[in-house]
């Protein structure tokens, strides 16, 4: 099992190029199943979850040419409609093939995602919404067996709760539903807007009517498509926090600062100096870190995927901070490990209280999930001495070349077998 060895503490200085977005790439790859035409996708991040999604598409019959900087996807061959547990269990976004398979073939058998460290990850909202498009489903042996005997039929659907995955599954499925579908109370993360751009490039007819309301008019044929995936705003936010916590001076490249407004405002409140350029953000960390209280929320609120990372920064604040995790029921797995490094964080339900003034000590650590593992690196970068981080397969699911990118700006970090 591979580990990371991190020697802290030192300031990070230089430029970091941000990769394509994992959470935009996954629904776009799933949506490609709708098409029998040629699809060219660029700027996909080279991370494990994308590899897993590619295997999943290939297991369904996709022919995928993997070039250095892009993929060519051809889905015209006869298709299987079975997404197996062994692929979906490691990457819950595998459930996103359910919508396109139903839309294209009228039936699908997809493994239930199963829970993970951060929560049970149910899909009840996906399934109830799909049944409003005429889908009949049953659940047995850990699989969803779904059919649309008369094809999908457009309908008005109001999501009972904001769900990124459910919004994506329904957006994709509705593209082939007969007639018009209106989805309300949608998630509106930038990755969903990128998915909308991709689907419309393919020839789908999607129009956002108001903040969380979208209209989809069903179509029945698509065209060759070429799309470059947006940047990864969570990776960008992670490196901005790395610059702040190491009192560094980092330029984060290939980003759209407008999509990081909430994070930038928070980092300024905490005391970092930030300069915005067209596709670049400069952050200069400050010795004095101010405490704040925040809660995670759907876009445009503070992203739950940056909660572990900002918590590490707030451990260094001069006074007490509080973080409320409003999206997932168990997303404080990093707290135990941070306390072992000298943080003083207590949890009460979905609220963490961070004492501040932590003097992180290097330690041997255990990663539990994707974002928790990167928060341990941030703490290790701020601790004198050698830290070891185990189970970094969590990290490799969503961060491309993290040790290479960090080494380039002065981190003493290496992967050991
Ligand atoms: C997406 O997960 C992201 N994953 C997550 O990023 C991200 O944390 C999450 O959205 C919230 O922004 C991808 O895009 C691949 P949800 P998703 O449906 O779609 C509950 C990362 O680190 N819910 O918006 O699974 C659910 O349990 C990952 O990159 C239901 O109850 O998130 C959660 O509490 C982690 N029933 C809340 O809604 C459902 O049918 C939000 O989940 C669906 C969701």
GROMACS .gro file of C-alpha atoms and ligand atoms in nm:
model
  461
    1UNK     CA    1   0.000   0.000   0.000
    2UNK     CA    2   0.157   0.334  -0.101
    3UNK     CA    3   0.216   0.615   0.148
    4UNK     CA    4   0.315   0.979   0.134
    5UNK     CA    5   0.608   1.115   0.334
    6UNK     CA    6   0.584   1.490   0.405
    7UNK     CA    7   0.853   1.699   0.573
    8UNK     CA    8   0.723   2.029   0.709
    9UNK     CA    9   0.716   2.307   0.771
   10UNK     CA   10   0.796   2.529   0.479
   11UNK     CA   11   0.642   2.807   0.274
   12UNK     CA   12   0.505   2.717  -0.070
   13UNK     CA   13   0.612   2.954  -0.345
   14UNK     CA   14   0.547   2.943  -0.721
   15UNK     CA   15   0.282   2.847  -0.976
   16UNK     CA   16   0.036   2.555  -0.971
   17UNK     CA   17  -0.161   2.455  -1.282
   18UNK     CA   18  -0.514   2.333  -1.202
   19UNK     CA   19  -0.639   2.021  -1.383
   20UNK     CA   20  -0.982   1.952  -1.532
   21UNK     CA   21  -1.274   1.896  -1.295
   22UNK     CA   22  -1.334   1.540  -1.171
   23UNK     CA   23  -1.694   1.629  -1.079
   24UNK     CA   24  -1.768   1.777  -1.421
   25UNK     CA   25  -1.592   1.495  -1.609
   26UNK     CA   26  -1.787   1.213  -1.441
   27UNK     CA   27  -2.141   1.323  -1.540
   28UNK     CA   28  -2.017   1.428  -1.887
   29UNK     CA   29  -1.862   1.084  -1.944
   30UNK     CA   30  -2.188   0.921  -1.828
   31UNK     CA   31  -2.391   1.153  -2.055
   32UNK     CA   32  -2.180   1.048  -2.356
   33UNK     CA   33  -2.372   0.717  -2.343
   34UNK     CA   34  -2.670   0.897  -2.500
   35UNK     CA   35  -2.485   0.946  -2.826
   36UNK     CA   36  -2.396   0.716  -3.117
   37UNK     CA   37  -2.180   0.988  -3.270
   38UNK     CA   38  -1.812   1.068  -3.216
   39UNK     CA   39  -1.732   1.256  -2.895
   40UNK     CA   40  -1.397   1.424  -2.824
   41UNK     CA   41  -1.335   1.520  -2.459
   42UNK     CA   42  -1.039   1.732  -2.348
   43UNK     CA   43  -0.894   1.845  -2.014
   44UNK     CA   44  -1.009   1.534  -1.823
   45UNK     CA   45  -0.800   1.499  -1.504
   46UNK     CA   46  -0.575   1.191  -1.486
   47UNK     CA   47  -0.726   1.055  -1.162
   48UNK     CA   48  -0.853   0.714  -1.051
   49UNK     CA   49  -1.224   0.801  -1.060
   50UNK     CA   50  -1.200   0.900  -1.427
   51UNK     CA   51  -1.018   0.573  -1.501
   52UNK     CA   52  -1.295   0.383  -1.321
   53UNK     CA   53  -1.567   0.564  -1.517
   54UNK     CA   54  -1.383   0.484  -1.843
   55UNK     CA   55  -1.372   0.113  -1.742
   56UNK     CA   56  -1.742   0.132  -1.661
   57UNK     CA   57  -1.827   0.280  -2.003
   58UNK     CA   58  -1.608   0.019  -2.175
   59UNK     CA   59  -1.785  -0.256  -1.978
   60UNK     CA   60  -2.109  -0.121  -2.129
   61UNK     CA   61  -1.967  -0.137  -2.481
   62UNK     CA   62  -1.812   0.209  -2.533
   63UNK     CA   63  -1.507   0.218  -2.757
   64UNK     CA   64  -1.272   0.476  -2.604
   65UNK     CA   65  -0.947   0.593  -2.760
   66UNK     CA   66  -0.724   0.741  -2.491
   67UNK     CA   67  -0.486   1.001  -2.635
   68UNK     CA   68  -0.231   1.211  -2.443
   69UNK     CA   69  -0.460   1.509  -2.389
   70UNK     CA   70  -0.804   1.389  -2.493
   71UNK     CA   71  -1.044   1.095  -2.531
   72UNK     CA   72  -1.237   0.991  -2.840
   73UNK     CA   73  -1.558   0.806  -2.744
   74UNK     CA   74  -1.765   0.595  -2.985
   75UNK     CA   75  -2.082   0.446  -2.836
   76UNK     CA   76  -2.235   0.319  -3.159
   77UNK     CA   77  -2.169  -0.053  -3.090
   78UNK     CA   78  -2.446  -0.272  -2.939
   79UNK     CA   79  -2.470  -0.196  -2.568
   80UNK     CA   80  -2.481  -0.384  -2.243
   81UNK     CA   81  -2.699  -0.222  -1.978
   82UNK     CA   82  -2.538  -0.367  -1.667
   83UNK     CA   83  -2.314  -0.158  -1.436
   84UNK     CA   84  -2.146  -0.399  -1.197
   85UNK     CA   85  -2.090  -0.359  -0.823
   86UNK     CA   86  -1.714  -0.397  -0.850
   87UNK     CA   87  -1.693  -0.077  -1.056
   88UNK     CA   88  -1.966   0.127  -0.884
   89UNK     CA   89  -1.861   0.040  -0.526
   90UNK     CA   90  -1.534   0.237  -0.552
   91UNK     CA   91  -1.688   0.530  -0.736
   92UNK     CA   92  -2.043   0.621  -0.636
   93UNK     CA   93  -2.081   0.843  -0.940
   94UNK     CA   94  -2.128   0.518  -1.133
   95UNK     CA   95  -2.499   0.563  -1.059
   96UNK     CA   96  -2.491   0.842  -1.318
   97UNK     CA   97  -2.507   0.585  -1.600
   98UNK     CA   98  -2.862   0.494  -1.490
   99UNK     CA   99  -3.026   0.797  -1.652
  100UNK     CA  100  -2.854   0.773  -1.992
  101UNK     CA  101  -2.900   0.394  -2.018
  102UNK     CA  102  -3.274   0.428  -1.946
  103UNK     CA  103  -3.302   0.719  -2.190
  104UNK     CA  104  -3.127   0.533  -2.471
  105UNK     CA  105  -3.231   0.168  -2.416
  106UNK     CA  106  -3.535   0.184  -2.189
  107UNK     CA  107  -3.378  -0.052  -1.935
  108UNK     CA  108  -3.076  -0.075  -1.704
  109UNK     CA  109  -2.938  -0.279  -1.416
  110UNK     CA  110  -2.702  -0.066  -1.207
  111UNK     CA  111  -2.538  -0.147  -0.874
  112UNK     CA  112  -2.653   0.063  -0.581
  113UNK     CA  113  -2.359   0.289  -0.492
  114UNK     CA  114  -2.339   0.174  -0.133
  115UNK     CA  115  -2.220   0.407   0.139
  116UNK     CA  116  -1.873   0.548   0.196
  117UNK     CA  117  -1.681   0.713   0.479
  118UNK     CA  118  -1.875   1.040   0.450
  119UNK     CA  119  -2.226   0.902   0.442
  120UNK     CA  120  -2.481   0.645   0.327
  121UNK     CA  121  -2.511   0.810  -0.017
  122UNK     CA  122  -2.875   0.709  -0.086
  123UNK     CA  123  -3.028   0.747  -0.435
  124UNK     CA  124  -3.397   0.775  -0.340
  125UNK     CA  125  -3.423   1.122  -0.497
  126UNK     CA  126  -3.279   0.992  -0.827
  127UNK     CA  127  -3.523   0.697  -0.835
  128UNK     CA  128  -3.839   0.888  -0.737
  129UNK     CA  129  -3.765   1.151  -1.001
  130UNK     CA  130  -3.695   0.891  -1.271
  131UNK     CA  131  -4.027   0.722  -1.192
  132UNK     CA  132  -4.194   1.057  -1.274
  133UNK     CA  133  -4.053   1.012  -1.628
  134UNK     CA  134  -4.225   0.671  -1.652
  135UNK     CA  135  -3.947   0.449  -1.511
  136UNK     CA  136  -4.048   0.138  -1.316
  137UNK     CA  137  -3.778   0.007  -1.082
  138UNK     CA  138  -3.715  -0.259  -0.821
  139UNK     CA  139  -3.416  -0.312  -0.595
  140UNK     CA  140  -3.276  -0.661  -0.538
  141UNK     CA  141  -2.938  -0.804  -0.442
  142UNK     CA  142  -2.784  -0.457  -0.425
  143UNK     CA  143  -2.890  -0.362  -0.777
  144UNK     CA  144  -3.146  -0.124  -0.923
  145UNK     CA  145  -3.343  -0.300  -1.199
  146UNK     CA  146  -3.511  -0.025  -1.398
  147UNK     CA  147  -3.726  -0.025  -1.712
  148UNK     CA  148  -3.916   0.235  -1.910
  149UNK     CA  149  -4.157   0.010  -2.104
  150UNK     CA  150  -4.303   0.296  -2.308
  151UNK     CA  151  -3.987   0.504  -2.320
  152UNK     CA  152  -3.939   0.816  -2.105
  153UNK     CA  153  -4.212   1.079  -2.101
  154UNK     CA  154  -4.150   1.444  -2.007
  155UNK     CA  155  -4.296   1.568  -1.677
  156UNK     CA  156  -4.272   1.841  -1.412
  157UNK     CA  157  -4.041   1.732  -1.127
  158UNK     CA  158  -3.965   1.923  -0.808
  159UNK     CA  159  -3.666   1.779  -0.617
  160UNK     CA  160  -3.750   1.745  -0.244
  161UNK     CA  161  -3.386   1.823  -0.160
  162UNK     CA  162  -3.099   1.975  -0.359
  163UNK     CA  163  -2.893   1.687  -0.500
  164UNK     CA  164  -2.605   1.725  -0.747
  165UNK     CA  165  -2.622   1.363  -0.867
  166UNK     CA  166  -3.000   1.350  -0.895
  167UNK     CA  167  -3.004   1.676  -1.092
  168UNK     CA  168  -2.740   1.535  -1.328
  169UNK     CA  169  -2.913   1.197  -1.375
  170UNK     CA  170  -3.246   1.365  -1.455
  171UNK     CA  171  -3.093   1.632  -1.681
  172UNK     CA  172  -2.938   1.355  -1.890
  173UNK     CA  173  -3.241   1.123  -1.891
  174UNK     CA  174  -3.484   1.402  -1.984
  175UNK     CA  175  -3.286   1.478  -2.303
  176UNK     CA  176  -3.450   1.174  -2.468
  177UNK     CA  177  -3.787   1.191  -2.289
  178UNK     CA  178  -4.086   1.255  -2.521
  179UNK     CA  179  -4.206   1.612  -2.477
  180UNK     CA  180  -4.093   1.866  -2.220
  181UNK     CA  181  -3.951   1.816  -1.872
  182UNK     CA  182  -3.923   2.090  -1.609
  183UNK     CA  183  -3.688   2.024  -1.315
  184UNK     CA  184  -3.721   2.252  -1.009
  185UNK     CA  185  -3.511   2.291  -0.692
  186UNK     CA  186  -3.206   2.174  -0.890
  187UNK     CA  187  -2.847   2.179  -0.777
  188UNK     CA  188  -2.666   2.448  -0.976
  189UNK     CA  189  -2.300   2.371  -0.914
  190UNK     CA  190  -2.071   2.495  -1.197
  191UNK     CA  191  -2.013   2.130  -1.294
  192UNK     CA  192  -2.385   2.102  -1.375
  193UNK     CA  193  -2.362   2.410  -1.596
  194UNK     CA  194  -2.063   2.246  -1.773
  195UNK     CA  195  -2.274   1.930  -1.822
  196UNK     CA  196  -2.551   2.149  -1.970
  197UNK     CA  197  -2.306   2.304  -2.217
  198UNK     CA  198  -2.186   1.957  -2.320
  199UNK     CA  199  -2.540   1.819  -2.364
  200UNK     CA  200  -2.649   2.120  -2.572
  201UNK     CA  201  -2.334   2.085  -2.787
  202UNK     CA  202  -2.448   1.723  -2.852
  203UNK     CA  203  -2.781   1.860  -2.979
  204UNK     CA  204  -2.993   1.837  -2.665
  205UNK     CA  205  -3.234   2.119  -2.585
  206UNK     CA  206  -3.174   2.244  -2.229
  207UNK     CA  207  -3.262   2.593  -2.108
  208UNK     CA  208  -3.217   2.723  -1.752
  209UNK     CA  209  -3.534   2.921  -1.673
  210UNK     CA  210  -3.442   3.061  -1.331
  211UNK     CA  211  -3.194   2.999  -1.051
  212UNK     CA  212  -3.285   2.636  -0.978
  213UNK     CA  213  -3.533   2.563  -1.261
  214UNK     CA  214  -3.451   2.408  -1.597
  215UNK     CA  215  -3.650   2.306  -1.908
  216UNK     CA  216  -3.550   2.011  -2.124
  217UNK     CA  217  -3.721   1.939  -2.457
  218UNK     CA  218  -3.669   1.578  -2.565
  219UNK     CA  219  -3.473   1.512  -2.888
  220UNK     CA  220  -3.402   1.187  -3.071
  221UNK     CA  221  -3.075   1.237  -3.247
  222UNK     CA  222  -2.742   1.391  -3.159
  223UNK     CA  223  -2.429   1.510  -3.338
  224UNK     CA  224  -2.050   1.475  -3.318
  225UNK     CA  225  -1.926   1.674  -3.021
  226UNK     CA  226  -1.601   1.824  -2.901
  227UNK     CA  227  -1.582   1.955  -2.542
  228UNK     CA  228  -1.313   2.070  -2.302
  229UNK     CA  229  -1.407   2.013  -1.938
  230UNK     CA  230  -1.398   2.307  -1.692
  231UNK     CA  231  -1.125   2.344  -1.426
  232UNK     CA  232  -1.144   2.167  -1.091
  233UNK     CA  233  -1.258   2.434  -0.844
  234UNK     CA  234  -1.208   2.201  -0.544
  235UNK     CA  235  -0.848   2.132  -0.642
  236UNK     CA  236  -0.803   2.509  -0.689
  237UNK     CA  237  -0.957   2.581  -0.347
  238UNK     CA  238  -0.732   2.318  -0.188
  239UNK     CA  239  -0.415   2.481  -0.322
  240UNK     CA  240  -0.535   2.828  -0.222
  241UNK     CA  241  -0.570   2.698   0.134
  242UNK     CA  242  -0.223   2.539   0.104
  243UNK     CA  243  -0.085   2.884   0.019
  244UNK     CA  244  -0.264   3.037   0.318
  245UNK     CA  245  -0.159   2.775   0.574
  246UNK     CA  246   0.211   2.775   0.478
  247UNK     CA  247   0.228   3.160   0.472
  248UNK     CA  248   0.328   3.098   0.112
  249UNK     CA  249   0.301   3.292  -0.212
  250UNK     CA  250   0.120   3.085  -0.476
  251UNK     CA  251  -0.020   3.159  -0.821
  252UNK     CA  252  -0.304   2.922  -0.909
  253UNK     CA  253  -0.338   2.898  -1.289
  254UNK     CA  254  -0.608   2.785  -1.539
  255UNK     CA  255  -0.901   2.889  -1.320
  256UNK     CA  256  -1.211   3.109  -1.349
  257UNK     CA  257  -1.195   3.324  -1.032
  258UNK     CA  258  -1.568   3.405  -1.063
  259UNK     CA  259  -1.644   3.041  -0.971
  260UNK     CA  260  -1.434   3.070  -0.653
  261UNK     CA  261  -1.593   3.388  -0.514
  262UNK     CA  262  -1.718   3.229  -0.189
  263UNK     CA  263  -1.383   3.065  -0.118
  264UNK     CA  264  -1.190   3.384  -0.197
  265UNK     CA  265  -1.416   3.591   0.034
  266UNK     CA  266  -1.362   3.340   0.318
  267UNK     CA  267  -0.983   3.335   0.267
  268UNK     CA  268  -0.973   3.716   0.273
  269UNK     CA  269  -1.175   3.714   0.599
  270UNK     CA  270  -0.923   3.468   0.743
  271UNK     CA  271  -0.650   3.717   0.658
  272UNK     CA  272  -0.490   3.596   0.335
  273UNK     CA  273  -0.394   3.852   0.070
  274UNK     CA  274  -0.549   3.767  -0.267
  275UNK     CA  275  -0.505   3.916  -0.613
  276UNK     CA  276  -0.735   3.819  -0.899
  277UNK     CA  277  -0.630   3.799  -1.264
  278UNK     CA  278  -0.829   3.675  -1.561
  279UNK     CA  279  -0.749   3.303  -1.529
  280UNK     CA  280  -0.524   3.315  -1.226
  281UNK     CA  281  -0.539   3.381  -0.854
  282UNK     CA  282  -0.242   3.486  -0.639
  283UNK     CA  283  -0.258   3.410  -0.267
  284UNK     CA  284  -0.012   3.536  -0.004
  285UNK     CA  285  -0.054   3.369   0.332
  286UNK     CA  286  -0.055   3.579   0.647
  287UNK     CA  287   0.110   3.485   0.977
  288UNK     CA  288  -0.198   3.603   1.168
  289UNK     CA  289  -0.502   3.388   1.086
  290UNK     CA  290  -0.845   3.518   1.191
  291UNK     CA  291  -1.112   3.286   1.323
  292UNK     CA  292  -1.450   3.258   1.147
  293UNK     CA  293  -1.769   3.053   1.170
  294UNK     CA  294  -1.897   2.891   0.852
  295UNK     CA  295  -2.136   2.626   0.728
  296UNK     CA  296  -2.125   2.416   0.414
  297UNK     CA  297  -2.408   2.462   0.163
  298UNK     CA  298  -2.504   2.382  -0.196
  299UNK     CA  299  -2.360   2.622  -0.459
  300UNK     CA  300  -2.308   2.915  -0.428
  301UNK     CA  301  -2.247   2.839  -0.058
  302UNK     CA  302  -1.918   2.713   0.086
  303UNK     CA  303  -1.853   2.369  -0.071
  304UNK     CA  304  -1.859   2.062   0.153
  305UNK     CA  305  -1.564   1.933  -0.053
  306UNK     CA  306  -1.346   2.207   0.099
  307UNK     CA  307  -1.468   2.167   0.458
  308UNK     CA  308  -1.181   1.943   0.574
  309UNK     CA  309  -0.927   2.171   0.411
  310UNK     CA  310  -1.056   2.498   0.562
  311UNK     CA  311  -1.076   2.326   0.902
  312UNK     CA  312  -0.700   2.271   0.896
  313UNK     CA  313  -0.646   2.641   0.828
  314UNK     CA  314  -0.881   2.739   1.112
  315UNK     CA  315  -0.679   2.521   1.350
  316UNK     CA  316  -0.413   2.794   1.311
  317UNK     CA  317  -0.652   3.083   1.381
  318UNK     CA  318  -0.596   3.303   1.685
  319UNK     CA  319  -0.938   3.225   1.834
  320UNK     CA  320  -1.217   2.964   1.830
  321UNK     CA  321  -1.401   2.885   1.502
  322UNK     CA  322  -1.705   2.673   1.424
  323UNK     CA  323  -1.788   2.473   1.110
  324UNK     CA  324  -2.132   2.324   1.044
  325UNK     CA  325  -2.142   2.039   0.790
  326UNK     CA  326  -2.489   2.065   0.638
  327UNK     CA  327  -2.453   1.830   0.338
  328UNK     CA  328  -2.317   1.492   0.457
  329UNK     CA  329  -2.391   1.313   0.781
  330UNK     CA  330  -2.041   1.190   0.858
  331UNK     CA  331  -1.785   1.420   0.704
  332UNK     CA  332  -1.562   1.481   1.007
  333UNK     CA  333  -1.343   1.169   0.967
  334UNK     CA  334  -1.036   1.395   0.944
  335UNK     CA  335  -1.094   1.542   1.294
  336UNK     CA  336  -0.950   1.243   1.484
  337UNK     CA  337  -0.628   1.251   1.282
  338UNK     CA  338  -0.594   1.630   1.312
  339UNK     CA  339  -0.636   1.605   1.691
  340UNK     CA  340  -0.357   1.344   1.694
  341UNK     CA  341  -0.137   1.611   1.532
  342UNK     CA  342  -0.214   1.859   1.809
  343UNK     CA  343  -0.536   2.025   1.695
  344UNK     CA  344  -0.815   2.079   1.950
  345UNK     CA  345  -1.138   2.008   1.765
  346UNK     CA  346  -1.459   1.888   1.929
  347UNK     CA  347  -1.772   1.767   1.752
  348UNK     CA  348  -2.132   1.811   1.854
  349UNK     CA  349  -2.368   1.658   1.596
  350UNK     CA  350  -2.290   1.824   1.264
  351UNK     CA  351  -2.094   2.109   1.421
  352UNK     CA  352  -1.718   2.112   1.481
  353UNK     CA  353  -1.560   2.361   1.723
  354UNK     CA  354  -1.198   2.438   1.642
  355UNK     CA  355  -1.000   2.587   1.936
  356UNK     CA  356  -0.731   2.752   1.719
  357UNK     CA  357  -0.363   2.826   1.798
  358UNK     CA  358  -0.276   2.463   1.713
  359UNK     CA  359   0.090   2.374   1.698
  360UNK     CA  360   0.077   2.079   1.458
  361UNK     CA  361   0.320   1.794   1.531
  362UNK     CA  362   0.429   1.556   1.255
  363UNK     CA  363   0.278   1.208   1.291
  364UNK     CA  364   0.192   0.883   1.114
  365UNK     CA  365  -0.160   0.930   0.978
  366UNK     CA  366  -0.445   0.744   0.810
  367UNK     CA  367  -0.647   0.886   0.520
  368UNK     CA  368  -1.019   0.795   0.527
  369UNK     CA  369  -1.172   0.968   0.225
  370UNK     CA  370  -1.070   1.186  -0.066
  371UNK     CA  371  -1.092   1.531   0.090
  372UNK     CA  372  -0.990   1.423   0.441
  373UNK     CA  373  -0.666   1.282   0.298
  374UNK     CA  374  -0.567   1.613   0.141
  375UNK     CA  375  -0.640   1.794   0.469
  376UNK     CA  376  -0.379   1.572   0.636
  377UNK     CA  377  -0.123   1.685   0.377
  378UNK     CA  378  -0.207   2.050   0.456
  379UNK     CA  379  -0.154   1.986   0.828
  380UNK     CA  380   0.171   1.794   0.758
  381UNK     CA  381   0.301   2.086   0.547
  382UNK     CA  382   0.255   2.297   0.859
  383UNK     CA  383   0.421   2.053   1.103
  384UNK     CA  384   0.791   2.041   1.182
  385UNK     CA  385   0.934   1.698   1.098
  386UNK     CA  386   0.827   1.393   0.900
  387UNK     CA  387   0.464   1.288   0.865
  388UNK     CA  388   0.355   0.968   0.694
  389UNK     CA  389   0.009   0.948   0.536
  390UNK     CA  390  -0.129   0.596   0.477
  391UNK     CA  391  -0.408   0.479   0.240
  392UNK     CA  392  -0.339   0.747  -0.018
  393UNK     CA  393  -0.547   0.558  -0.273
  394UNK     CA  394  -0.824   0.788  -0.145
  395UNK     CA  395  -0.617   1.085  -0.260
  396UNK     CA  396  -0.546   0.941  -0.604
  397UNK     CA  397  -0.920   0.927  -0.678
  398UNK     CA  398  -0.942   1.304  -0.715
  399UNK     CA  399  -0.605   1.486  -0.717
  400UNK     CA  400  -0.386   1.465  -1.028
  401UNK     CA  401  -0.011   1.447  -0.955
  402UNK     CA  402  -0.051   1.612  -0.616
  403UNK     CA  403   0.300   1.544  -0.491
  404UNK     CA  404   0.450   1.664  -0.822
  405UNK     CA  405   0.249   1.987  -0.810
  406UNK     CA  406   0.340   2.048  -0.444
  407UNK     CA  407   0.708   1.958  -0.491
  408UNK     CA  408   0.730   2.212  -0.773
  409UNK     CA  409   0.638   2.491  -0.526
  410UNK     CA  410   0.878   2.379  -0.255
  411UNK     CA  411   0.702   2.107  -0.055
  412UNK     CA  412   0.920   1.823   0.072
  413UNK     CA  413   0.688   1.538  -0.020
  414UNK     CA  414   0.740   1.195  -0.174
  415UNK     CA  415   0.545   0.878  -0.241
  416UNK     CA  416   0.686   0.565  -0.078
  417UNK     CA  417   0.581   0.204  -0.140
  418LIG     C1  418  -2.165   1.524  -0.551
  418LIG     O1  419  -2.200   1.407  -0.480
  418LIG     C2  420  -2.013   1.526  -0.556
  418LIG     N1  421  -1.965   1.409  -0.629
  418LIG     C3  422  -1.956   1.525  -0.415
  418LIG     O2  423  -1.813   1.533  -0.425
  418LIG     C4  424  -2.006   1.650  -0.344
  418LIG     O3  425  -1.959   1.649  -0.210
  418LIG     C5  426  -2.160   1.650  -0.344
  418LIG     O4  427  -2.208   1.643  -0.480
  418LIG     C6  428  -2.217   1.777  -0.282
  418LIG     O5  429  -2.171   1.889  -0.351
  418LIG     C7  430  -1.962   1.416  -0.765
  418LIG     O6  431  -2.000   1.514  -0.825
  418LIG     C8  432  -1.909   1.295  -0.835
  418LIG     P1  433  -2.566   1.504  -0.352
  418LIG     P2  434  -2.355   1.359  -0.478
  418LIG     O7  435  -2.658   1.414  -0.426
  418LIG     O8  436  -2.418   1.387  -0.608
  418LIG     C9  437  -2.833   1.332   0.003
  418LIG    C10  438  -1.593   1.469  -0.386
  418LIG     O9  439  -1.525   1.480  -0.282
  418LIG     N2  440  -2.904   1.256  -0.103
  418LIG    O10  441  -2.571   1.651  -0.380
  418LIG    O11  442  -2.358   1.220  -0.425
  418LIG    C11  443  -2.689   1.285   0.020
  418LIG    O12  444  -2.683   1.174   0.106
  418LIG    C12  445  -1.736   1.421  -0.377
  418LIG    O13  446  -1.553   1.499  -0.500
  418LIG    C13  447  -3.019   1.185  -0.067
  418LIG    O14  448  -3.060   1.186   0.048
  418LIG    O15  449  -2.416   1.456  -0.368
  418LIG    C14  450  -2.621   1.406   0.077
  418LIG    O16  451  -2.647   1.410   0.216
  418LIG    C15  452  -1.774   1.377  -0.238
  418LIG     N3  453  -3.083   1.114  -0.164
  418LIG    C16  454  -2.696   1.523   0.010
  418LIG    O17  455  -2.819   1.469  -0.038
  418LIG    C17  456  -3.039   1.111  -0.294
  418LIG    O18  457  -3.105   1.046  -0.379
  418LIG    C18  458  -2.622   1.582  -0.108
  418LIG    O19  459  -2.588   1.478  -0.195
  418LIG    C19  460  -2.923   1.183  -0.327
  418LIG    C20  461  -2.857   1.256  -0.231
   0.00000   0.00000   0.00000
